[in-house]
Coordinates of C-alpha atoms in Angstrom, one line a residue:
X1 CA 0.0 0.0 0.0
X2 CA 2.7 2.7 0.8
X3 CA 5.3 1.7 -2.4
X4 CA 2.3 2.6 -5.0
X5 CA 1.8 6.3 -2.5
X6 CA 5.6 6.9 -3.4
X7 CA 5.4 5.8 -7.4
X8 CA 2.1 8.2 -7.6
X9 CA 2.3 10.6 -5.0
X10 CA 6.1 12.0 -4.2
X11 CA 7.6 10.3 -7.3
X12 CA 10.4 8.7 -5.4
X13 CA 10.2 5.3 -6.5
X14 CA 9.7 3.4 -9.5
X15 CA 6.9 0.8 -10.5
X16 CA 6.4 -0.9 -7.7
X17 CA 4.6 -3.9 -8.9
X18 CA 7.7 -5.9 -9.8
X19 CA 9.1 -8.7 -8.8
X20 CA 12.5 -8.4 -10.1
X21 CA 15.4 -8.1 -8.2
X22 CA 17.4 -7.1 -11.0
X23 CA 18.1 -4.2 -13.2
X24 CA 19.1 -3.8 -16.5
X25 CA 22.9 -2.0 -18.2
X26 CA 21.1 1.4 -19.1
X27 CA 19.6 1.8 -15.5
X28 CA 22.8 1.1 -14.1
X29 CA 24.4 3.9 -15.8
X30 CA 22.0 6.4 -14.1
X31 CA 23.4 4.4 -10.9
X32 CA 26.1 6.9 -9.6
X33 CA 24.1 9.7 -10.2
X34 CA 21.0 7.9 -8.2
X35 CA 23.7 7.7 -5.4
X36 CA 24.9 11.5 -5.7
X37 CA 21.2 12.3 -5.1
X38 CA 20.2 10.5 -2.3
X39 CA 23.9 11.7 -0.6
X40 CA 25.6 8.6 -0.8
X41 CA 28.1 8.5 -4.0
X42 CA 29.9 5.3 -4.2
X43 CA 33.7 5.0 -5.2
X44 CA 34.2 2.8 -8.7
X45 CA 33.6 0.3 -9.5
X46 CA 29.9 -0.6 -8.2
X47 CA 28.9 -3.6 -7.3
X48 CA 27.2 -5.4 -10.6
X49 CA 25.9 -8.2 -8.9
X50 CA 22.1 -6.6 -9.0
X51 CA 22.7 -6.2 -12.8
X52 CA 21.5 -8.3 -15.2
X53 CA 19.5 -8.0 -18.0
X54 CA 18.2 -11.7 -18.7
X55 CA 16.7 -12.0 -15.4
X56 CA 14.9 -8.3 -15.4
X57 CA 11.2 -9.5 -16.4
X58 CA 8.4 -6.7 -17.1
X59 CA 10.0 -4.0 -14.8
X60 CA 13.5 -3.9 -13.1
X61 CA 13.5 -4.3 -9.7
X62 CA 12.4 -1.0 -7.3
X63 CA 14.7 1.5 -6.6
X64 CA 14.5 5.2 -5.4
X65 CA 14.5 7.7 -8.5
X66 CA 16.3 10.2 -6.3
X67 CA 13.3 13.1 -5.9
X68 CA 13.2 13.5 -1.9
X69 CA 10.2 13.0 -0.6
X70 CA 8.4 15.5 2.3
X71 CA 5.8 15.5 4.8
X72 CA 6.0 11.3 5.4
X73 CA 4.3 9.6 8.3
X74 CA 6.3 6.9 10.0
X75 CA 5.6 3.8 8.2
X76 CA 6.9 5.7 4.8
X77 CA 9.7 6.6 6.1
X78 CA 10.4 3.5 7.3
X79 CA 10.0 2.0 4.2
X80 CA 11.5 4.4 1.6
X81 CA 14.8 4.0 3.8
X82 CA 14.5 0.3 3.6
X83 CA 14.4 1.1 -0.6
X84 CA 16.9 3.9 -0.2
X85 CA 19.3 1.4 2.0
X86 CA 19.2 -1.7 0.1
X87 CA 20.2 0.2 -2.5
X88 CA 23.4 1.5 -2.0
X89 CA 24.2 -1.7 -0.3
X90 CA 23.6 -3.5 -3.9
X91 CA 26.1 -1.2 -5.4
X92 CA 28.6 -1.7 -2.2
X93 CA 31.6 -3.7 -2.2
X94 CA 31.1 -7.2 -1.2
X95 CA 31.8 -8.3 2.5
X96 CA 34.6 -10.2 3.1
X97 CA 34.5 -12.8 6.1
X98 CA 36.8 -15.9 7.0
X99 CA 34.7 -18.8 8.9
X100 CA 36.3 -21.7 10.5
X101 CA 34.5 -24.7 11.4
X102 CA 36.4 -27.3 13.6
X103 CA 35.3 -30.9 14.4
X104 CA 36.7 -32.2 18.0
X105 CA 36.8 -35.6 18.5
X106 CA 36.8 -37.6 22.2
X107 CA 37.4 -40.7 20.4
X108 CA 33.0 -41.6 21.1
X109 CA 31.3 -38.8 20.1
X110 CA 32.2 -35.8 17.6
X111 CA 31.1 -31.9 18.2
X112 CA 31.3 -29.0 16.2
X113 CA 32.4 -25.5 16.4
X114 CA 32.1 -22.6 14.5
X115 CA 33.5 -19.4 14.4
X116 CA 33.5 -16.2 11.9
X117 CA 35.9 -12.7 11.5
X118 CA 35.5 -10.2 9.7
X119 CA 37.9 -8.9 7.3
X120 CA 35.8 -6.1 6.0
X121 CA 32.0 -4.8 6.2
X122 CA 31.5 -3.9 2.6
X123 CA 27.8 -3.4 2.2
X124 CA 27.1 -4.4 5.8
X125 CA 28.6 -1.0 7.0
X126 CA 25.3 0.7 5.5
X127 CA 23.4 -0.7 8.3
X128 CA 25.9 -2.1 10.3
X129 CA 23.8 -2.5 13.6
X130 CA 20.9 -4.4 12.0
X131 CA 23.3 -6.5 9.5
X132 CA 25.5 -7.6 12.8
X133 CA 22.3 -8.7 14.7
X134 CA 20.8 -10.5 11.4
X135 CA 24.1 -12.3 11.6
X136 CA 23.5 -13.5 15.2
X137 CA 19.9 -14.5 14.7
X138 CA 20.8 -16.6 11.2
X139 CA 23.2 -18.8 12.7
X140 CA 23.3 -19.0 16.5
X141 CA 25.8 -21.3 17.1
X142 CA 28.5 -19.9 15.4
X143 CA 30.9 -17.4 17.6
X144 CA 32.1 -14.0 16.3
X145 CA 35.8 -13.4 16.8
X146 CA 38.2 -10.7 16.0
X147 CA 40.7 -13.5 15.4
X148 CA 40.8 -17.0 14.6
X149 CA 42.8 -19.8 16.4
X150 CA 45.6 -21.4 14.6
X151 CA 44.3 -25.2 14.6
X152 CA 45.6 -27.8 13.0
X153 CA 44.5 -31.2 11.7
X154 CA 45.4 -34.3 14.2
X155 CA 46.3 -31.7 17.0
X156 CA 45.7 -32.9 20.5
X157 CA 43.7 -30.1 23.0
X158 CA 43.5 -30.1 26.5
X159 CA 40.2 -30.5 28.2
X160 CA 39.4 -27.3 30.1
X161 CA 35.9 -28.3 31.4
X162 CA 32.9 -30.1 30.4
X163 CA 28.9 -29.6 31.4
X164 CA 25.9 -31.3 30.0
X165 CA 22.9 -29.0 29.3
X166 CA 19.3 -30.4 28.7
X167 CA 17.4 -28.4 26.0
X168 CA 13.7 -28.6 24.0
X169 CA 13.3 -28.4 20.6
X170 CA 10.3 -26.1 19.8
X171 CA 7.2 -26.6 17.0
X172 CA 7.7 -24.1 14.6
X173 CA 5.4 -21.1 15.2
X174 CA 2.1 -20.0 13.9
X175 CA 2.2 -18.2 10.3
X176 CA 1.4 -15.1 10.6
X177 CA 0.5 -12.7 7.7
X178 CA 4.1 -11.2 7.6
X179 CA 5.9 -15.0 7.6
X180 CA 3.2 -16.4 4.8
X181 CA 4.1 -14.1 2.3
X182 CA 8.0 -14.2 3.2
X183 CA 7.3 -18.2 3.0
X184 CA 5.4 -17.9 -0.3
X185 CA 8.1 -15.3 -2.0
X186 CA 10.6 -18.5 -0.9
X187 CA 8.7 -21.0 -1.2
X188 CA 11.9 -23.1 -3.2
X189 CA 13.6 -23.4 0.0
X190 CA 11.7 -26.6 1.0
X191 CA 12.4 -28.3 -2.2
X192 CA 15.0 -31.0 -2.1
X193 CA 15.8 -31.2 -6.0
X194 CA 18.3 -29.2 -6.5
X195 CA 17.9 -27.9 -9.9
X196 CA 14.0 -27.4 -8.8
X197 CA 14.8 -25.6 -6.3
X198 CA 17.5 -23.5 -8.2
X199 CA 14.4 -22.9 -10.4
X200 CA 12.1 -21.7 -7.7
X201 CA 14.5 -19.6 -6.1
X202 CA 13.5 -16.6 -8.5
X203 CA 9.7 -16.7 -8.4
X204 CA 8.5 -18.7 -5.7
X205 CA 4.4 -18.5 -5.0
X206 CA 2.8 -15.8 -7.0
X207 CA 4.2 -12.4 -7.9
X208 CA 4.5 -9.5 -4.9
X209 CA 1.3 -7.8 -6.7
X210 CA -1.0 -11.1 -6.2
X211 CA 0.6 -12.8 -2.9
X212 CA -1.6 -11.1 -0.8
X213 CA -4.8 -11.4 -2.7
X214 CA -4.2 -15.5 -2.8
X215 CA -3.9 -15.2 1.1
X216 CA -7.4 -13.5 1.1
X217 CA -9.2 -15.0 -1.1
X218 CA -8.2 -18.1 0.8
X219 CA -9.8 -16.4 3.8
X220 CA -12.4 -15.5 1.7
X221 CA -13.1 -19.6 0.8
X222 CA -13.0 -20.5 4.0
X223 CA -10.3 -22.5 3.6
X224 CA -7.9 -20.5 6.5
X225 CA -8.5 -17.6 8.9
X226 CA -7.0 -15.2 11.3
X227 CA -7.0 -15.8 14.8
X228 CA -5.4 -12.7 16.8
X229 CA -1.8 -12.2 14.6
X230 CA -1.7 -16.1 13.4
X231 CA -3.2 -17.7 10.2
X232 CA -4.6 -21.4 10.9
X233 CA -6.6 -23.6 8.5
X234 CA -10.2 -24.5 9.3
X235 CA -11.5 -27.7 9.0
X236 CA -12.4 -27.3 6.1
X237 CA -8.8 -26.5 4.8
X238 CA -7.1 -29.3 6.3
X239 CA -9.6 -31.8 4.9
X240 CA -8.7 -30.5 1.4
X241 CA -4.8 -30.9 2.8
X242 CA -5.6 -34.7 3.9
X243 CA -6.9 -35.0 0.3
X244 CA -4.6 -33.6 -1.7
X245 CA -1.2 -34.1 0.2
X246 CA 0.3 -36.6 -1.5
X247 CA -1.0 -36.2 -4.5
X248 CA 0.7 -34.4 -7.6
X249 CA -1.4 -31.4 -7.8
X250 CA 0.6 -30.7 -4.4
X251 CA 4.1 -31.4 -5.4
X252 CA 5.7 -28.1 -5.0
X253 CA 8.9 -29.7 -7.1
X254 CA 6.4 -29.3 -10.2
X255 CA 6.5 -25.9 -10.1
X256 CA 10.2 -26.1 -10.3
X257 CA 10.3 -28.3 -12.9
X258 CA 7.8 -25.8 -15.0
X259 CA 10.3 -23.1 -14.4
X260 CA 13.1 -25.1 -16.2
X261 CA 11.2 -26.2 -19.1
X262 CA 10.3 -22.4 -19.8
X263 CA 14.0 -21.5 -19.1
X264 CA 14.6 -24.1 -21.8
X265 CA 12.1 -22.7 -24.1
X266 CA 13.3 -19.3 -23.6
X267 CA 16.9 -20.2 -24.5
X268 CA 15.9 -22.5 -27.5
X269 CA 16.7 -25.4 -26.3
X270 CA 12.7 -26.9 -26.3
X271 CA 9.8 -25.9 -28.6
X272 CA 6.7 -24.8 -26.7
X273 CA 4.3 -27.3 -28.4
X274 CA 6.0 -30.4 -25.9
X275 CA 5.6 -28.3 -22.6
X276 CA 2.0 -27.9 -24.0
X277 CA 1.6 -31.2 -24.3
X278 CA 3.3 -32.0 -20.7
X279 CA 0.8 -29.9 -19.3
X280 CA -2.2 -31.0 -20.8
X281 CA -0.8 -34.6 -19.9
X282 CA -0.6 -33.2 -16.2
X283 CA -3.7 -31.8 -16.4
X284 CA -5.1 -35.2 -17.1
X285 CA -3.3 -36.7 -14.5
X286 CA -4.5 -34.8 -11.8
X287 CA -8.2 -35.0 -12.9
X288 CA -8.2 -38.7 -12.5
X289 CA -6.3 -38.2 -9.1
X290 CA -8.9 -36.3 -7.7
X291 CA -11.8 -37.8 -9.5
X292 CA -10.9 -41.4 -8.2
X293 CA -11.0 -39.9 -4.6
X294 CA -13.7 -41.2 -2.0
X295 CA -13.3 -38.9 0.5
X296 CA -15.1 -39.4 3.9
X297 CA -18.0 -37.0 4.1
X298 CA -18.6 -35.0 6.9
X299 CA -22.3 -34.2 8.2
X300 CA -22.4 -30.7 9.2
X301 CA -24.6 -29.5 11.9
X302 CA -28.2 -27.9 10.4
X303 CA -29.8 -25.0 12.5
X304 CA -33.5 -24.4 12.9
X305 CA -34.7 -21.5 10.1
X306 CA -35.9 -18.5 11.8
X307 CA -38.7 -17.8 8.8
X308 CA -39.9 -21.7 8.4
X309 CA -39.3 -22.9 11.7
X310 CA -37.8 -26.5 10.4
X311 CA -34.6 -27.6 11.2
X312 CA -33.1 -26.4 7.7
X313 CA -30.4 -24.1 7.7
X314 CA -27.2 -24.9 6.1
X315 CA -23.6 -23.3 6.1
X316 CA -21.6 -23.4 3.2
X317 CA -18.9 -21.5 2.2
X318 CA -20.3 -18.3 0.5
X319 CA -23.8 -18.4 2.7
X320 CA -26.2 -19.5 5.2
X321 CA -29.7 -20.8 3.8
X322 CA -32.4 -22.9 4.4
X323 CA -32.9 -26.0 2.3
X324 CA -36.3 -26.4 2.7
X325 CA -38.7 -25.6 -0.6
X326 CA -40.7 -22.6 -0.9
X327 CA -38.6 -20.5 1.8
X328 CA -36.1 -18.6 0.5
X329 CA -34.2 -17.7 3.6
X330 CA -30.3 -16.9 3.4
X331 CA -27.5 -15.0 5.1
X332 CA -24.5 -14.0 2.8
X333 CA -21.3 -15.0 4.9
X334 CA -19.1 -11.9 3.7
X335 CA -20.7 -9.1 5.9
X336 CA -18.3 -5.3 4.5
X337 CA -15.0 -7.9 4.4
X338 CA -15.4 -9.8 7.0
X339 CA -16.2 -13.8 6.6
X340 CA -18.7 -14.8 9.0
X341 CA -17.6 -17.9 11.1
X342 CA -19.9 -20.6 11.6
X343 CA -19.8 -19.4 15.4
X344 CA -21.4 -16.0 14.5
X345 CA -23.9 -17.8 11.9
X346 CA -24.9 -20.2 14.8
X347 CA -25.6 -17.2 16.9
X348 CA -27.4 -14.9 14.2
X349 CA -29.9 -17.7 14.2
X350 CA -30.3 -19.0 17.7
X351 CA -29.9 -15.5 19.5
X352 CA -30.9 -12.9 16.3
X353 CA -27.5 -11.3 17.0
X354 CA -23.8 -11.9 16.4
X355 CA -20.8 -10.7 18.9
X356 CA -19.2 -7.6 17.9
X357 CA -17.3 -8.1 14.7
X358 CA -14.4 -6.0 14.6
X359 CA -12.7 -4.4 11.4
X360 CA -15.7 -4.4 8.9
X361 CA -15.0 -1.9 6.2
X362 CA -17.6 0.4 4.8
X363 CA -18.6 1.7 1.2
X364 CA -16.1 4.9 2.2
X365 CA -13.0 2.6 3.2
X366 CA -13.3 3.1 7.0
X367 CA -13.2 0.3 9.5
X368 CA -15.9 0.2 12.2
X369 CA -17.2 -2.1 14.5
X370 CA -20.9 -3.9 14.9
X371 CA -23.6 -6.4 15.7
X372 CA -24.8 -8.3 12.6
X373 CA -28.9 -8.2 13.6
X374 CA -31.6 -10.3 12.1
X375 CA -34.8 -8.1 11.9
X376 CA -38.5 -9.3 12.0
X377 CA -38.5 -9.2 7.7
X378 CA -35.7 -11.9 8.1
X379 CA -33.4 -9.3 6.4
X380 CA -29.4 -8.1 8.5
X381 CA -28.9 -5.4 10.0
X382 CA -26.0 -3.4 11.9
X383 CA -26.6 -2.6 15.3
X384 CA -23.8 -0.4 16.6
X385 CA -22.7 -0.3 20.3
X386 CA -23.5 3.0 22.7
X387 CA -21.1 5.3 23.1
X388 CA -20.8 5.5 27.2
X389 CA -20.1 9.2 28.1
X390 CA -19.5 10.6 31.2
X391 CA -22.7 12.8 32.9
X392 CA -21.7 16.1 33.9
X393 CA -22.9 17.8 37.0
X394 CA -24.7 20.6 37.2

C-alpha cells in the first residue's frame, strides 16, 4: 500500500509492482548519479551483482529515483529507507569474512564449532547495527571473533571443562501474515531437488502484486483464517490438505520443474508445443487423481430456520440458507470484508445477533465495529454499540 503512495504521489520510486530483483545495463548507468542524489556517492567500481538483463522481467526491480520525498508519516519513512538502504548496499563492495568450522573428537562422540571474523564490512557498513544482529539471529551457534585460532588437523587439545545442558526443541510457530508471504516469496527453499529448487528460487508463489490477494481469497473460501496475529486452517482446509497431500497437484517440485522447461524454451533449447503437451498430460493426470477420490463425508450440523421454523439451515462457504422448498431464507457469509464464522452464523440464528465483529470496512474505506442483527423481515442489520459518556454535574 505505501510503495504505489511513493510511485504516484512523491515520485520517489519506480513501478512498484515488480518482482525483479534485477536491473538492466542502461539503468545502471543512471546508478552513480541515483547515489549523488540521495547523498551517498559510491567510489568505482559498483557492485554489478544486481545487474542483469536476462533475469529483469516486465519491470527492473524498485529503486529510489532520487526526488526527496516531504511530509511522510512513520511507516513511509520506514520503508523508503529500507528502498533507499538496500540500495546502496547492492552497489557496495562485497563483504569479506573468514569462517572456521572445527570438528573435535573424544574418540565416542564428535562436536562442532564454529566461528567467523570479519575482514571487511562492505555493504554491511550501510546498516551495520541491523546486518550484525541479522548475523547473530541466522546462525546461533557460530561465535564472532576478531581473530581465529591457529588449529591444526590431528592436533591434540587439553580438556578445560565439560557440562551437560538439557534443552527442548520447539514446533515451529504459527504463520502469521508477515511469515506467509516471506514463505510464499521462498517458497523453493523446502524443495530437495536441487535444480527445482535452483528454479524456484527466482519466483516462488505468486508475484509481490497477487501474494496477498491469494492469502485472502483463501480467507475468503474458507479454507484458512486469522486468529489474533496467526493464520490457521479450518476444518475445512485441512480436509482439502488430507486430500490432496500426496497427490501431484501438491508437489511443489512441479513448479520447479515448470520453471526449467520455460527456461529451456526461452533459450531454444525446447519448442513450446512439448511443454503444452506435458501440461495438458498433467492436467489429465490430476483429474483422474482427484476424480478417483472417496473422501469421507462429513455431516455438518443444520440449525433451525428463523422464517420456516424446520430444522433447515445450512452453512456453506459463501452463505447461510435454508434448504427447505418454498422458503427462501439466506444470510451472505461476507458481511463489508469480513467472513462470518460458523460461530457468529450459529448465533445470528439462535440469538438474532452476532458478537461484535471487529474491522468491517464500509462503502467509504473506513473500518468500524458492529452487531450483525436479524430483523423481523428476516433481512441483516448493523446494530452499533452506545457510546458510554461521562454525565456532567450541574
Amino acid at each position: 500500500r505505501v510503495c504505489p503512495f511513493f510511485f504516484h504521489c512523491h515520485y520517489s520510486m519506480n513501478y512498484p509492482r515488480t518482482g525483479s530483483r534485477y536491473i538492466s545495463e542502461d539503468v545502471f548507468e543512471e546508478v552513480p548519479t541515483l547515489l549523488r542524489k540521495i547523498g551517498m556517492p559510491l567510489s568505482n567500481p559498483l557492485n554489478r551483482h544486481s545487474v542483469d538483463n536476462t533475469k529483469v522481467t516486465d519491470h527492473h526491480s524498485i529503486i529510489p529515483t532520487g526526488e526527496t520525498p516531504s511530509g511522510l508519516s512513520a511507516d513511509e519513512t520506514t520503508i523508503y529507507q529500507m528502498v533507499v538502504n538496500r540500495f546502496i548496499e547492492a552497489f557496495s563492495p562485497d563483504s569479506e569474512e573468514e569462517r572456521m568450522q572445527v570438528r573435535f573428537t573424544d574418540g565416542t562422540n564428535i562436536f562442532t564449532w564454529k566461528a567467523c571474523r570479519q575482514i571487511s564490512l562492505g555493504w554491511k557498513a550501510v546498516q551495520k547495527g541491523k546486518e550484525a544482529e541479522a548475523d547473530k539471529k541466522e546462525d546461533g551457534d557460530e561465535h564472532i571473533l576478531s581473530s581465529l585460532p591457529n588449529l591444526t588437523e590431528g592436533e591434540i587439545l587439553s580438556l578445560v571443562n565439560a557440562d551437560i545442558t538439557e534443552h527442548k526443541t520447539k514446533p515451529k510457530p504459527l504463520y502469521t501474515e508477515a511469515t506467509l508471504l516471506s514463505a510464499m516469496e521462498n517458497a523453493g527453499k523446502e524443495i530437495e531437488d536441487a535444480e527445482s529448487k535452483k528454479a524456484m528460487a527466482e519466483c516462488g508463489i505468486g508475484t509481490p502484486a497477487t501474494r496477498a490477494n491469494i492469502i485472502e481469497t483463501l480467507i475468503l473460501r474458507d479454507y484458512i483464517r486469522r486468529d489474533k496475529k496467526a493464520i490457521i486452517p479450518t476444518e475445512k482446509g485441512l480436509a482439502v490438505y488430507e486430500i490432496v497431500k500426496d497427490k501431484r497437484i501438491a508437489n511443489a517440485e512441479m513448479t520447479g520443474s515448470w520453471e526449467l522447461t520455460l527456461a529451456a524454451i526461452e533459450a531454444g533449447q525446447m519448442p513450446p508445443e512439448k511443454f503444452a503437451q506435458g501440461i495438458n498430460s498433467y492436467v489429465g493426470t490430476i483429474c483422474e487423481e482427484l476424480l478417483s477420490l472417496a473422501p469421507k463425508q462429513k455431516s455438518y450440523p443444520t440449525y433451525r430456520c428463523p422464517k420456516c421454523g424446520s430444522e433447515s439451515v445450512g452453512i456453506y462457504a459463501k452463505v447461510a440458507k435454508c434448504r427447505n422448498e418454498g422458503c427462501n431464507f439466506h444470510v451472505f457469509r461476507e458481511v463489508c470484508g469480513t467472513l462470518l464464522t460458523e460461530n457468529y452464523i450459529r448465533d445470528l440464528l439462535t440469538t438474532g445477533r452476532t458478537p461484535i465483529l471487529k474491522g468491517l470496512i464500509s462503502k467509504a474505506g473506513k473500518k468500524f465495529n458492529a452487531r450483525l442483527v436479524l430483523n423481523e423481515d428476516y433481512t441483516t442489520s448493523f446494530e452499533f454499540e452506545k457510546r458510554k459518556g461521562k454525565q456532567r454535574g450541574r
